[in-house]
Amino acid sequence: MSDRAGLKVDGAVSSALADVAEAASTLERRGYDCCWTAEVNHDPFLPLVLAAEHTTTIELGTSIAVAFARNPMTVANVAWDLQAYSNGRFILGLGSQVQPHIEKRFSMPWSRPVTRMREFVLALRAIWSCWQDGTKLAFEGDFYTHKLMTPMFTPPPLEHPVPKVFVAAVGEAMTEMCGEVADGLLAHAFTTKRYFEEVTTPALLRGMARSGRRRSDFALSAPIFVVTGRDDDELAAAAVGTRKQIAFYGSTPAYRKVLELHGWSDLQSELHRLSLLGEWDAMGALIDDEILREFAVVAPLDDVASKIRQRCDGVIDRVLVGFPSTLSDATVTAILKEIRQ
């Protein structure tokens, strides 16, 4: 399980190339442990080349890159190069996305996402073993086959371990699979501590039991909503946007189980109805203070670090947090140091 002494604090950057160098440098200067990119409206891998070039110690990762928009060989190549160029600082974070995006946006096949993702990770490891240790490449699965690797196409061995592989999961089946074959899990921000304790962690442990691994060998990474400010007015202003974010995620049927666990099924139905009407402000108004505090850390600046620690304690090993842009480097650095205490 996680503990306070081992908690890592991560940050995210925009994947717009023009912004990455300065943003990644700022995260490192402030003392963050990892710089994550996401695949939204930009490629998630290219920015990490710039981030690697303009930093020296901070880890670099994708949270997430869409696995099923690619194949294991292409992902293995780019991850290998990033691991080499960053001197061993790269974490490969993968996600499945959802069926309409895979089929209609990426024009790629969709079926049995948990089984497919498991095979994707195992294929990556087989390819990397070939490159690093000279193992004959002979991977043949239901979805991916990799059996050809000639010297011309084999990159030099890494001077560092092969990249760690984290996989995004919300449902129990994908979470179990993470526990079995991945190095870490990328949780969704729309997750409460109770859901981590009662659903996520038991599923992870079931998966780990299948592969004979311990919880201490695994990292659960999670972003959390943080509502903070210097006074009540700043707290209230910060809460407005967070309520809307929570409402947006809550309207998605895929996340209904999180609300069901807390007895808020009717809320999910109403949020979904309003989302179809485009009533985003009305949706945010339905997120009362009780719901807000289940999904977000709400605390003034002088207490926010201890509240973040409490939210992570026992369940989260790496927490991704952001703070108001008006805060100075010194203030953020002090908060990060206190979180790790």
Short mmCIF file of C-alpha atoms in Angstrom, two decimals:
data_model
loop_
_atom_site.label_atom_id
_atom_site.label_comp_id
_atom_site.label_asym_id
_atom_site.label_seq_id
_atom_site.Cartn_x
_atom_site.Cartn_y
_atom_site.Cartn_z
CA MET A 1 0.00 0.00 0.00
CA SER A 2 1.07 3.60 -0.37
CA ASP A 3 2.52 5.54 2.52
CA ARG A 4 3.20 9.19 3.07
CA ALA A 5 6.97 8.84 2.93
CA GLY A 6 6.76 7.26 -0.50
CA LEU A 7 4.12 9.52 -2.03
CA LYS A 8 5.18 11.13 -5.31
CA VAL A 9 3.64 14.38 -6.52
CA ASP A 10 3.26 14.84 -10.27
CA GLY A 11 2.18 17.61 -12.61
CA ALA A 12 0.79 17.86 -16.12
CA VAL A 13 1.67 20.04 -19.08
CA SER A 14 -0.15 21.04 -22.22
CA SER A 15 0.94 18.97 -25.21
CA ALA A 16 1.21 22.07 -27.42
CA LEU A 17 4.85 21.99 -28.50
CA ALA A 18 5.47 25.72 -28.10
CA ASP A 19 4.59 25.55 -24.40
CA VAL A 20 6.30 22.35 -23.32
CA ALA A 21 9.90 23.38 -22.68
CA GLU A 22 9.03 26.16 -20.25
CA ALA A 23 6.21 24.21 -18.60
CA ALA A 24 8.33 21.11 -18.01
CA SER A 25 11.21 23.21 -16.69
CA THR A 26 8.81 24.91 -14.28
CA LEU A 27 7.54 21.59 -12.95
CA GLU A 28 11.09 20.39 -12.35
CA ARG A 29 12.10 23.67 -10.71
CA ARG A 30 9.11 23.50 -8.38
CA GLY A 31 9.98 19.96 -7.31
CA TYR A 32 7.41 17.78 -9.04
CA ASP A 33 8.32 14.12 -9.52
CA CYS A 34 6.85 13.57 -12.99
CA CYS A 35 5.71 15.60 -15.99
CA TRP A 36 2.72 13.98 -17.69
CA THR A 37 1.30 14.69 -21.14
CA ALA A 38 -2.10 13.63 -22.47
CA GLU A 39 -3.47 12.66 -25.86
CA VAL A 40 -6.27 15.16 -26.38
CA ASN A 41 -5.78 17.48 -29.35
CA HIS A 42 -2.02 16.90 -29.72
CA ASP A 43 0.32 13.92 -29.92
CA PRO A 44 1.39 12.83 -26.41
CA PHE A 45 4.90 11.60 -27.30
CA LEU A 46 6.44 14.49 -29.25
CA PRO A 47 6.23 16.97 -26.34
CA LEU A 48 8.27 14.64 -24.15
CA VAL A 49 11.27 14.99 -26.48
CA LEU A 50 11.30 18.70 -25.67
CA ALA A 51 10.62 18.02 -22.00
CA ALA A 52 13.56 15.59 -21.87
CA GLU A 53 15.83 18.13 -23.55
CA HIS A 54 14.98 20.92 -21.10
CA THR A 55 15.01 18.92 -17.84
CA THR A 56 17.43 16.60 -16.08
CA THR A 57 15.74 14.78 -13.18
CA ILE A 58 11.95 14.85 -13.47
CA GLU A 59 10.25 11.72 -14.79
CA LEU A 60 8.32 12.00 -18.05
CA GLY A 61 5.17 10.09 -18.93
CA THR A 62 2.07 9.84 -21.12
CA SER A 63 -1.24 9.90 -19.30
CA ILE A 64 -2.46 8.65 -21.58
CA ALA A 65 -1.45 7.60 -25.09
CA VAL A 66 -4.26 5.75 -26.88
CA ALA A 67 -3.00 2.19 -27.28
CA PHE A 68 -5.62 0.92 -29.69
CA ALA A 69 -4.96 3.77 -32.12
CA ARG A 70 -1.51 2.20 -32.60
CA ASN A 71 0.16 -1.20 -32.52
CA PRO A 72 2.70 -2.62 -30.06
CA MET A 73 5.67 -2.30 -32.41
CA THR A 74 5.20 1.42 -33.11
CA VAL A 75 4.63 2.12 -29.42
CA ALA A 76 7.63 0.00 -28.45
CA ASN A 77 9.82 2.06 -30.77
CA VAL A 78 8.80 5.50 -29.56
CA ALA A 79 8.92 4.43 -25.91
CA TRP A 80 12.38 2.95 -26.42
CA ASP A 81 13.67 6.16 -27.97
CA LEU A 82 12.18 8.33 -25.25
CA GLN A 83 13.65 6.11 -22.54
CA ALA A 84 17.08 6.36 -24.16
CA TYR A 85 16.92 10.12 -24.79
CA SER A 86 15.65 10.92 -21.28
CA ASN A 87 18.29 8.77 -19.56
CA GLY A 88 15.75 6.34 -18.16
CA ARG A 89 13.07 8.80 -17.04
CA PHE A 90 10.17 7.72 -19.29
CA ILE A 91 6.92 6.07 -18.15
CA LEU A 92 4.64 4.69 -20.86
CA GLY A 93 1.05 5.34 -19.87
CA LEU A 94 -1.58 3.69 -22.07
CA GLY A 95 -5.35 3.86 -22.26
CA SER A 96 -7.99 2.09 -24.32
CA GLN A 97 -10.24 5.08 -25.12
CA VAL A 98 -13.83 4.06 -26.00
CA GLN A 99 -15.28 2.20 -28.96
CA PRO A 100 -16.68 5.15 -30.99
CA HIS A 101 -13.35 6.98 -30.91
CA ILE A 102 -11.30 3.93 -31.81
CA GLU A 103 -13.56 2.95 -34.71
CA LYS A 104 -14.80 6.33 -35.97
CA ARG A 105 -11.94 8.69 -35.12
CA PHE A 106 -8.90 6.44 -35.47
CA SER A 107 -10.40 3.90 -37.91
CA MET A 108 -9.00 1.01 -35.90
CA PRO A 109 -10.58 -2.24 -34.67
CA TRP A 110 -12.31 -2.55 -31.30
CA SER A 111 -13.10 -5.75 -29.44
CA ARG A 112 -12.60 -7.22 -25.96
CA PRO A 113 -10.69 -4.18 -24.65
CA VAL A 114 -9.39 -5.81 -21.44
CA THR A 115 -8.05 -8.86 -23.25
CA ARG A 116 -6.66 -6.71 -26.06
CA MET A 117 -4.89 -4.36 -23.62
CA ARG A 118 -3.39 -7.29 -21.72
CA GLU A 119 -2.02 -8.67 -24.96
CA PHE A 120 -0.74 -5.22 -25.99
CA VAL A 121 1.33 -4.96 -22.80
CA LEU A 122 2.67 -8.49 -23.13
CA ALA A 123 3.61 -7.81 -26.75
CA LEU A 124 5.54 -4.70 -25.70
CA ARG A 125 7.49 -6.72 -23.16
CA ALA A 126 8.29 -9.39 -25.75
CA ILE A 127 9.59 -6.78 -28.21
CA TRP A 128 11.67 -5.06 -25.55
CA SER A 129 13.09 -8.36 -24.37
CA CYS A 130 14.20 -9.04 -27.93
CA TRP A 131 15.93 -5.67 -28.17
CA GLN A 132 17.44 -5.62 -24.69
CA ASP A 133 18.36 -9.27 -24.10
CA GLY A 134 18.49 -10.77 -27.58
CA THR A 135 15.49 -12.99 -26.97
CA LYS A 136 14.00 -14.38 -30.17
CA LEU A 137 10.86 -12.43 -31.05
CA ALA A 138 8.05 -14.97 -31.22
CA PHE A 139 4.92 -13.24 -29.95
CA GLU A 140 1.66 -14.55 -31.35
CA GLY A 141 -1.66 -13.56 -29.78
CA ASP A 142 -5.29 -13.16 -30.72
CA PHE A 143 -4.85 -9.52 -31.74
CA TYR A 144 -1.13 -8.93 -32.32
CA THR A 145 1.62 -11.00 -33.90
CA HIS A 146 5.29 -10.01 -33.80
CA LYS A 147 7.66 -12.68 -35.10
CA LEU A 148 10.07 -10.80 -37.37
CA MET A 149 13.03 -8.77 -36.11
CA THR A 150 16.21 -8.47 -38.14
CA PRO A 151 19.46 -6.79 -37.00
CA MET A 152 18.81 -3.75 -39.19
CA PHE A 153 15.60 -2.97 -37.32
CA THR A 154 16.88 -3.76 -33.83
CA PRO A 155 17.85 -0.67 -31.79
CA PRO A 156 20.88 -0.77 -29.51
CA PRO A 157 20.22 -2.01 -25.95
CA LEU A 158 19.24 0.60 -23.42
CA GLU A 159 21.65 1.71 -20.73
CA HIS A 160 18.66 1.82 -18.40
CA PRO A 161 15.80 -0.58 -17.59
CA VAL A 162 13.03 -0.79 -20.17
CA PRO A 163 10.16 1.70 -19.62
CA LYS A 164 7.56 1.05 -16.99
CA VAL A 165 4.06 0.53 -18.36
CA PHE A 166 1.05 2.11 -16.64
CA VAL A 167 -2.49 1.44 -17.86
CA ALA A 168 -5.60 3.56 -17.35
CA ALA A 169 -8.50 1.76 -15.69
CA VAL A 170 -11.83 2.50 -14.03
CA GLY A 171 -13.77 -0.77 -14.26
CA GLU A 172 -12.87 -3.81 -12.20
CA ALA A 173 -11.87 -6.06 -15.12
CA MET A 174 -9.34 -3.59 -16.55
CA THR A 175 -8.09 -2.86 -13.03
CA GLU A 176 -7.50 -6.57 -12.37
CA MET A 177 -5.59 -6.81 -15.63
CA CYS A 178 -3.40 -3.89 -14.54
CA GLY A 179 -2.61 -5.67 -11.31
CA GLU A 180 -1.60 -8.76 -13.25
CA VAL A 181 0.66 -7.38 -16.03
CA ALA A 182 1.26 -3.61 -15.71
CA ASP A 183 3.69 -1.66 -13.53
CA GLY A 184 1.09 0.89 -12.50
CA LEU A 185 -2.50 2.04 -12.86
CA LEU A 186 -3.57 5.46 -14.09
CA ALA A 187 -6.80 6.19 -12.25
CA HIS A 188 -9.42 8.70 -13.34
CA ALA A 189 -9.96 11.95 -11.46
CA PHE A 190 -13.62 10.96 -11.09
CA THR A 191 -12.79 8.51 -8.30
CA THR A 192 -13.45 8.87 -4.59
CA LYS A 193 -11.27 7.48 -1.81
CA ARG A 194 -14.09 5.10 -0.90
CA TYR A 195 -14.11 3.76 -4.47
CA PHE A 196 -10.35 3.26 -4.31
CA GLU A 197 -10.66 1.37 -1.03
CA GLU A 198 -13.71 -0.75 -1.83
CA VAL A 199 -13.41 -1.36 -5.58
CA THR A 200 -10.03 -0.41 -7.09
CA THR A 201 -7.63 -1.84 -4.51
CA PRO A 202 -9.40 -5.23 -4.13
CA ALA A 203 -9.44 -5.59 -7.94
CA LEU A 204 -5.74 -4.76 -8.16
CA LEU A 205 -4.91 -7.31 -5.49
CA ARG A 206 -6.87 -10.00 -7.32
CA GLY A 207 -4.83 -9.32 -10.44
CA MET A 208 -1.56 -9.31 -8.50
CA ALA A 209 -2.44 -12.66 -6.94
CA ARG A 210 -2.61 -14.15 -10.45
CA SER A 211 0.96 -13.07 -11.23
CA GLY A 212 2.43 -13.49 -7.75
CA ARG A 213 3.23 -9.82 -7.22
CA ARG A 214 3.04 -7.59 -4.16
CA ARG A 215 1.25 -4.28 -3.83
CA SER A 216 4.58 -2.61 -2.97
CA ASP A 217 5.85 -3.52 -6.46
CA PHE A 218 3.06 -1.50 -8.10
CA ALA A 219 2.18 2.20 -8.37
CA LEU A 220 -1.34 3.62 -8.38
CA SER A 221 -1.27 7.06 -9.96
CA ALA A 222 -4.28 9.35 -9.67
CA PRO A 223 -5.12 12.96 -10.41
CA ILE A 224 -7.24 14.65 -7.80
CA PHE A 225 -9.33 17.79 -7.97
CA VAL A 226 -7.95 20.50 -5.66
CA VAL A 227 -10.04 23.49 -4.61
CA THR A 228 -7.91 25.96 -2.71
CA GLY A 229 -7.33 29.66 -2.18
CA ARG A 230 -6.19 32.28 0.27
CA ASP A 231 -9.66 33.07 1.60
CA ASP A 232 -13.32 32.02 1.33
CA ASP A 233 -13.91 34.09 -1.80
CA GLU A 234 -11.03 32.40 -3.65
CA LEU A 235 -12.21 29.00 -2.47
CA ALA A 236 -15.73 29.65 -3.70
CA ALA A 237 -14.49 30.88 -7.06
CA ALA A 238 -12.23 27.84 -7.49
CA ALA A 239 -15.10 25.50 -6.62
CA VAL A 240 -17.29 26.70 -9.50
CA GLY A 241 -15.14 25.20 -12.23
CA THR A 242 -14.51 22.02 -10.25
CA ARG A 243 -18.25 21.46 -9.72
CA LYS A 244 -18.73 21.67 -13.49
CA GLN A 245 -15.89 19.20 -14.12
CA ILE A 246 -17.33 16.72 -11.65
CA ALA A 247 -20.78 17.13 -13.19
CA PHE A 248 -19.40 16.58 -16.68
CA TYR A 249 -17.72 13.31 -15.70
CA GLY A 250 -20.74 12.28 -13.64
CA SER A 251 -22.97 12.57 -16.69
CA THR A 252 -21.01 9.81 -18.44
CA PRO A 253 -22.63 6.37 -18.09
CA ALA A 254 -19.19 4.70 -17.92
CA TYR A 255 -18.61 6.34 -14.52
CA ARG A 256 -22.04 5.58 -13.08
CA LYS A 257 -20.68 2.92 -10.72
CA VAL A 258 -18.70 5.50 -8.79
CA LEU A 259 -21.86 7.46 -8.02
CA GLU A 260 -23.83 4.27 -7.35
CA LEU A 261 -21.37 3.31 -4.63
CA HIS A 262 -22.33 6.50 -2.78
CA GLY A 263 -26.07 6.10 -3.41
CA TRP A 264 -26.19 8.85 -6.05
CA SER A 265 -27.65 6.91 -8.99
CA ASP A 266 -30.46 9.43 -9.50
CA LEU A 267 -27.88 12.20 -9.77
CA GLN A 268 -26.12 10.39 -12.61
CA SER A 269 -29.38 10.01 -14.51
CA GLU A 270 -30.20 13.68 -14.13
CA LEU A 271 -26.70 14.80 -15.09
CA HIS A 272 -26.87 12.65 -18.20
CA ARG A 273 -30.25 14.12 -19.12
CA LEU A 274 -29.01 17.67 -18.71
CA SER A 275 -25.84 16.95 -20.69
CA LEU A 276 -27.95 15.95 -23.69
CA LEU A 277 -29.60 19.37 -23.44
CA GLY A 278 -26.29 21.19 -23.07
CA GLU A 279 -27.26 22.55 -19.64
CA TRP A 280 -23.71 22.69 -18.29
CA ASP A 281 -24.29 25.41 -15.68
CA ALA A 282 -27.34 23.61 -14.32
CA MET A 283 -25.30 20.43 -14.08
CA GLY A 284 -22.64 22.13 -11.98
CA ALA A 285 -25.28 23.47 -9.60
CA LEU A 286 -26.27 19.88 -8.75
CA ILE A 287 -22.84 19.17 -7.24
CA ASP A 288 -23.44 20.17 -3.64
CA ASP A 289 -20.76 20.57 -0.97
CA GLU A 290 -20.97 16.93 0.15
CA ILE A 291 -20.40 15.62 -3.36
CA LEU A 292 -17.68 18.19 -4.01
CA ARG A 293 -15.73 17.04 -0.96
CA GLU A 294 -16.01 13.39 -1.93
CA PHE A 295 -14.36 14.06 -5.28
CA ALA A 296 -12.11 17.03 -4.47
CA VAL A 297 -9.75 18.19 -1.77
CA VAL A 298 -11.28 21.45 -0.54
CA ALA A 299 -9.02 23.41 1.79
CA PRO A 300 -7.36 26.80 2.25
CA LEU A 301 -3.74 27.07 1.16
CA ASP A 302 -2.31 26.59 4.65
CA ASP A 303 -4.15 23.29 5.07
CA VAL A 304 -4.22 21.91 1.53
CA ALA A 305 -1.06 19.78 1.81
CA SER A 306 -2.32 17.82 4.82
CA LYS A 307 -5.71 17.28 3.15
CA ILE A 308 -4.01 15.94 0.01
CA ARG A 309 -1.97 13.54 2.14
CA GLN A 310 -5.14 12.32 3.85
CA ARG A 311 -6.84 11.73 0.50
CA CYS A 312 -3.87 9.67 -0.77
CA ASP A 313 -2.98 7.80 2.40
CA GLY A 314 -3.32 4.05 1.97
CA VAL A 315 -4.46 4.06 -1.66
CA ILE A 316 -2.53 6.45 -3.94
CA ASP A 317 1.23 6.21 -4.60
CA ARG A 318 1.53 9.04 -7.13
CA VAL A 319 -0.81 12.01 -7.02
CA LEU A 320 -1.21 14.48 -9.88
CA VAL A 321 -2.19 17.92 -8.62
CA GLY A 322 -2.29 21.43 -9.89
CA PHE A 323 -2.45 24.73 -8.06
CA PRO A 324 -3.57 28.27 -8.99
CA SER A 325 -1.25 29.85 -11.56
CA THR A 326 -0.94 32.92 -9.31
CA LEU A 327 1.13 31.01 -6.75
CA SER A 328 4.88 31.59 -6.69
CA ASP A 329 7.47 28.88 -7.22
CA ALA A 330 8.42 29.10 -3.56
CA THR A 331 4.83 28.60 -2.40
CA VAL A 332 4.25 25.57 -4.63
CA THR A 333 7.60 24.05 -3.67
CA ALA A 334 6.72 24.41 0.01
CA ILE A 335 3.33 22.76 -0.53
CA LEU A 336 4.90 19.84 -2.41
CA LYS A 337 7.47 19.36 0.35
CA GLU A 338 4.73 19.31 2.98
CA ILE A 339 2.66 16.80 0.99
CA ARG A 340 5.58 14.36 1.06
CA GLN A 341 6.17 14.66 4.81
#
